[in-house]
PDB file of C-alpha atoms in Angstrom:
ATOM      1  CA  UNK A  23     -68.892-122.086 -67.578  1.00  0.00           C
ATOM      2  CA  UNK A  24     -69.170-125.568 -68.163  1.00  0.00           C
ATOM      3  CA  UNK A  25     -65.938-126.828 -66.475  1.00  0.00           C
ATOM      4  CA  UNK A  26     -66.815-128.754 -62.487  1.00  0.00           C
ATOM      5  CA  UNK A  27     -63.295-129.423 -62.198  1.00  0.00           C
ATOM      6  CA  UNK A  28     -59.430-128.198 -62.081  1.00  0.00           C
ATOM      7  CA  UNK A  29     -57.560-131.877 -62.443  1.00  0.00           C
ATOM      8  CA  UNK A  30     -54.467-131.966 -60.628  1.00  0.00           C
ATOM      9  CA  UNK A  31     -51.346-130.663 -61.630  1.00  0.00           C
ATOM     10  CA  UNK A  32     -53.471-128.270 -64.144  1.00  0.00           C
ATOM     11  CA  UNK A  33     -51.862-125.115 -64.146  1.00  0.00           C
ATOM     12  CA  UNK A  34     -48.372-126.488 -62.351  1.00  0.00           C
ATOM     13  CA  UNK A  35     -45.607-124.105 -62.732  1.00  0.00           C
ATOM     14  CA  UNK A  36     -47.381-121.861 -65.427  1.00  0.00           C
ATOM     15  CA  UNK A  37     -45.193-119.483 -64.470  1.00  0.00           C
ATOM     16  CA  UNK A  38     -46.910-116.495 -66.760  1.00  0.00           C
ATOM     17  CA  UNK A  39     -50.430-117.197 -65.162  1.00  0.00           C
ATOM     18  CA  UNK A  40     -50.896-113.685 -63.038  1.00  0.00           C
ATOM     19  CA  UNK A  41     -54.941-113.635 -62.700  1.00  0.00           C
ATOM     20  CA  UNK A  42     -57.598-116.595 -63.619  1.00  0.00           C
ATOM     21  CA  UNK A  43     -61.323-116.180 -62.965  1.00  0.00           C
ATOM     22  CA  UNK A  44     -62.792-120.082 -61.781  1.00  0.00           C
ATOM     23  CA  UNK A  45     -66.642-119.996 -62.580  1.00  0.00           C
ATOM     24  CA  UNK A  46     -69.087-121.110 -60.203  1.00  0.00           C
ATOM     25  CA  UNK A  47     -69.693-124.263 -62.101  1.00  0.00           C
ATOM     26  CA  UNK A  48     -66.353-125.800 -60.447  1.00  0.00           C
ATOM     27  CA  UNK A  49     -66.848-127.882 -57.709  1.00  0.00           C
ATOM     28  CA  UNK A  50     -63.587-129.207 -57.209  1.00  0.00           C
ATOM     29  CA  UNK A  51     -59.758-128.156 -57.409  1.00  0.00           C
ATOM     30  CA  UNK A  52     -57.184-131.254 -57.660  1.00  0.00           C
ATOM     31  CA  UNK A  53     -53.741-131.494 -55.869  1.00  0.00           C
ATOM     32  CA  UNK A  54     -50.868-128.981 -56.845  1.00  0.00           C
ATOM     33  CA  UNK A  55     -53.727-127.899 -59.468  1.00  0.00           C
ATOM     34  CA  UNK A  56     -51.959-123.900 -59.517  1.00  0.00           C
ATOM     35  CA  UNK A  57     -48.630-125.354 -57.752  1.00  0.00           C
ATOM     36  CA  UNK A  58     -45.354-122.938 -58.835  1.00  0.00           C
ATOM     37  CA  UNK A  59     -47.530-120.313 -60.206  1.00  0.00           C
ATOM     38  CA  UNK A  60     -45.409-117.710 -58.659  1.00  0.00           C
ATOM     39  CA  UNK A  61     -46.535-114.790 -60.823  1.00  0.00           C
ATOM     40  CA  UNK A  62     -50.789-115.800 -59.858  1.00  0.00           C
ATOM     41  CA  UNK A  63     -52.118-113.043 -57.861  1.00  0.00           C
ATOM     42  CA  UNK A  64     -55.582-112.348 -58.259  1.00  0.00           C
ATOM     43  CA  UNK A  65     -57.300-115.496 -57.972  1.00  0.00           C
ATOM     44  CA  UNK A  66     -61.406-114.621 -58.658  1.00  0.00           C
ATOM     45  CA  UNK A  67     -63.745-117.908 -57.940  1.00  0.00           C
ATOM     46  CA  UNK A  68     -67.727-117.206 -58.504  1.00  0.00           C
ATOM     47  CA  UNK A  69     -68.638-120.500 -56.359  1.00  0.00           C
ATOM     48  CA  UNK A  70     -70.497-119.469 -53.120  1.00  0.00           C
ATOM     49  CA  UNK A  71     -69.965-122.752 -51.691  1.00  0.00           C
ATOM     50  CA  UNK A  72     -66.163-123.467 -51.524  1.00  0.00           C
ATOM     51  CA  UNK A  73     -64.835-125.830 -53.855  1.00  0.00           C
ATOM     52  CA  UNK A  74     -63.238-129.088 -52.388  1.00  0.00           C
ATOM     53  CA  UNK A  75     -59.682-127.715 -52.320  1.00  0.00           C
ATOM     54  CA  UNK A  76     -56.748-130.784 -53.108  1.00  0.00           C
ATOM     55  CA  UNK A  77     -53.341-130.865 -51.442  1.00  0.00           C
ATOM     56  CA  UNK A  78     -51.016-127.991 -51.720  1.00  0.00           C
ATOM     57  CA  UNK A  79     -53.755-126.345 -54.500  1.00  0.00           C
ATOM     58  CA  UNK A  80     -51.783-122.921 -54.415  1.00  0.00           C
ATOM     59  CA  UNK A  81     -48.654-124.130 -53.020  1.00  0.00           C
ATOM     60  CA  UNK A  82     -45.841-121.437 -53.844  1.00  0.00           C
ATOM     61  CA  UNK A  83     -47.967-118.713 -53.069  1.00  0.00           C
ATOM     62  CA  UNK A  84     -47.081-115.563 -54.925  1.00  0.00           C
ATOM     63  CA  UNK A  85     -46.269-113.280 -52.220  1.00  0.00           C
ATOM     64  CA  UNK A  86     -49.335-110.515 -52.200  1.00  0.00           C
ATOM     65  CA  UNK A  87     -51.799-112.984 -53.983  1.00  0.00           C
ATOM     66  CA  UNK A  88     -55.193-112.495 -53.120  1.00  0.00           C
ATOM     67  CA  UNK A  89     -58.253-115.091 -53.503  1.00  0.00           C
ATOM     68  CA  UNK A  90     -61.809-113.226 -54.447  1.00  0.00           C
ATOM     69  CA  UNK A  91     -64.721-114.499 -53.251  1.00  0.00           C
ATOM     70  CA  UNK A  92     -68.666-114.219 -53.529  1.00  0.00           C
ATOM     71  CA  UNK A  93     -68.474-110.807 -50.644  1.00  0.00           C
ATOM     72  CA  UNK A  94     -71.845-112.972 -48.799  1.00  0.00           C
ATOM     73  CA  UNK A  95     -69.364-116.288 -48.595  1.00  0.00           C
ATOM     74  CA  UNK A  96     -65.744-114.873 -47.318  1.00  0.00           C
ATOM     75  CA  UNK A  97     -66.327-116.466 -43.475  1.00  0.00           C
ATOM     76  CA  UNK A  98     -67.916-119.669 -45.090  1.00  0.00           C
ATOM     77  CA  UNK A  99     -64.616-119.440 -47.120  1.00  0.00           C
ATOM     78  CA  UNK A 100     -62.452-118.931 -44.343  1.00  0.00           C
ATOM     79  CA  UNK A 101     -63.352-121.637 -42.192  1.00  0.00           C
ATOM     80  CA  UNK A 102     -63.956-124.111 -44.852  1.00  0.00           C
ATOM     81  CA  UNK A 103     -61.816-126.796 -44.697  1.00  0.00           C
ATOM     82  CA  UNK A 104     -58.161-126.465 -46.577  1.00  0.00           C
ATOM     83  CA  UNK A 105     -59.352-123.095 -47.425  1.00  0.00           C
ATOM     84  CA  UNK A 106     -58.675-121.383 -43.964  1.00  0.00           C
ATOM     85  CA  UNK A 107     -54.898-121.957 -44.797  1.00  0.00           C
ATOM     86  CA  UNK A 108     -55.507-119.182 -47.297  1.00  0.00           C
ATOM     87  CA  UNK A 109     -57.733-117.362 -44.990  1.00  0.00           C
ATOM     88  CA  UNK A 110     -55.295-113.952 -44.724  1.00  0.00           C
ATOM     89  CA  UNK A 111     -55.735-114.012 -48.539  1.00  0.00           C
ATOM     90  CA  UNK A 112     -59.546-113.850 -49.231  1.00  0.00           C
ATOM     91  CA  UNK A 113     -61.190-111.017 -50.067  1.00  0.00           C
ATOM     92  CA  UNK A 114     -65.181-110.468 -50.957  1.00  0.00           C
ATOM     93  CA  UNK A 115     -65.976-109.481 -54.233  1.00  0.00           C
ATOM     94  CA  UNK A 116     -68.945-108.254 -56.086  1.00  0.00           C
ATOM     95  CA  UNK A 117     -69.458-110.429 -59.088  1.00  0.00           C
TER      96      UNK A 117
END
């Protein structure tokens, strides 16, 4: 609960990673941070302000992976910006 960022690059091509669970301490998620993470499908984040998303953050999308959110910040999610590229893939959640 302590971590405010995900460097870059920090879970590229983990390719066992299916689920992670970002606490809403992080503030930030670098470039290509869960890049090639093919198998990551449940994606749970506790911020209710969106994290400043880098470039490409979930590039290779695995192909029914879904991105849980605080249920009261889904739109904010949605139309933040490089998060509403992943809009068809957030979901509200009750933490």
């Amino acid at each position: 609960n302590n971590v405010i960022r995900i460097k870059g690059c920090a879970f590229q091509f983990c390719s066992s990673l299916s689920n992670i669970q970002i606490p809403n301490s992080v503030t930030s998620i670098g470039d290509w941070a869960f890049d090639g993470c093919s198998r990551l499908t449940s994606v749970y984040i506790k911020a209710t302000t969106p994290p400043t998303l880098g470039n490409d953050a979930f590039r290779s999308k695995a192909s029914n992976r879904k991105i849980y959110v605080p249920r009261a910040s889904v739109d904010t999610y949605k139309t933040a910006e490089d998060w509403s590229e992943y809009a068809d893939a957030i979901e509200p959640y009750d933490f």
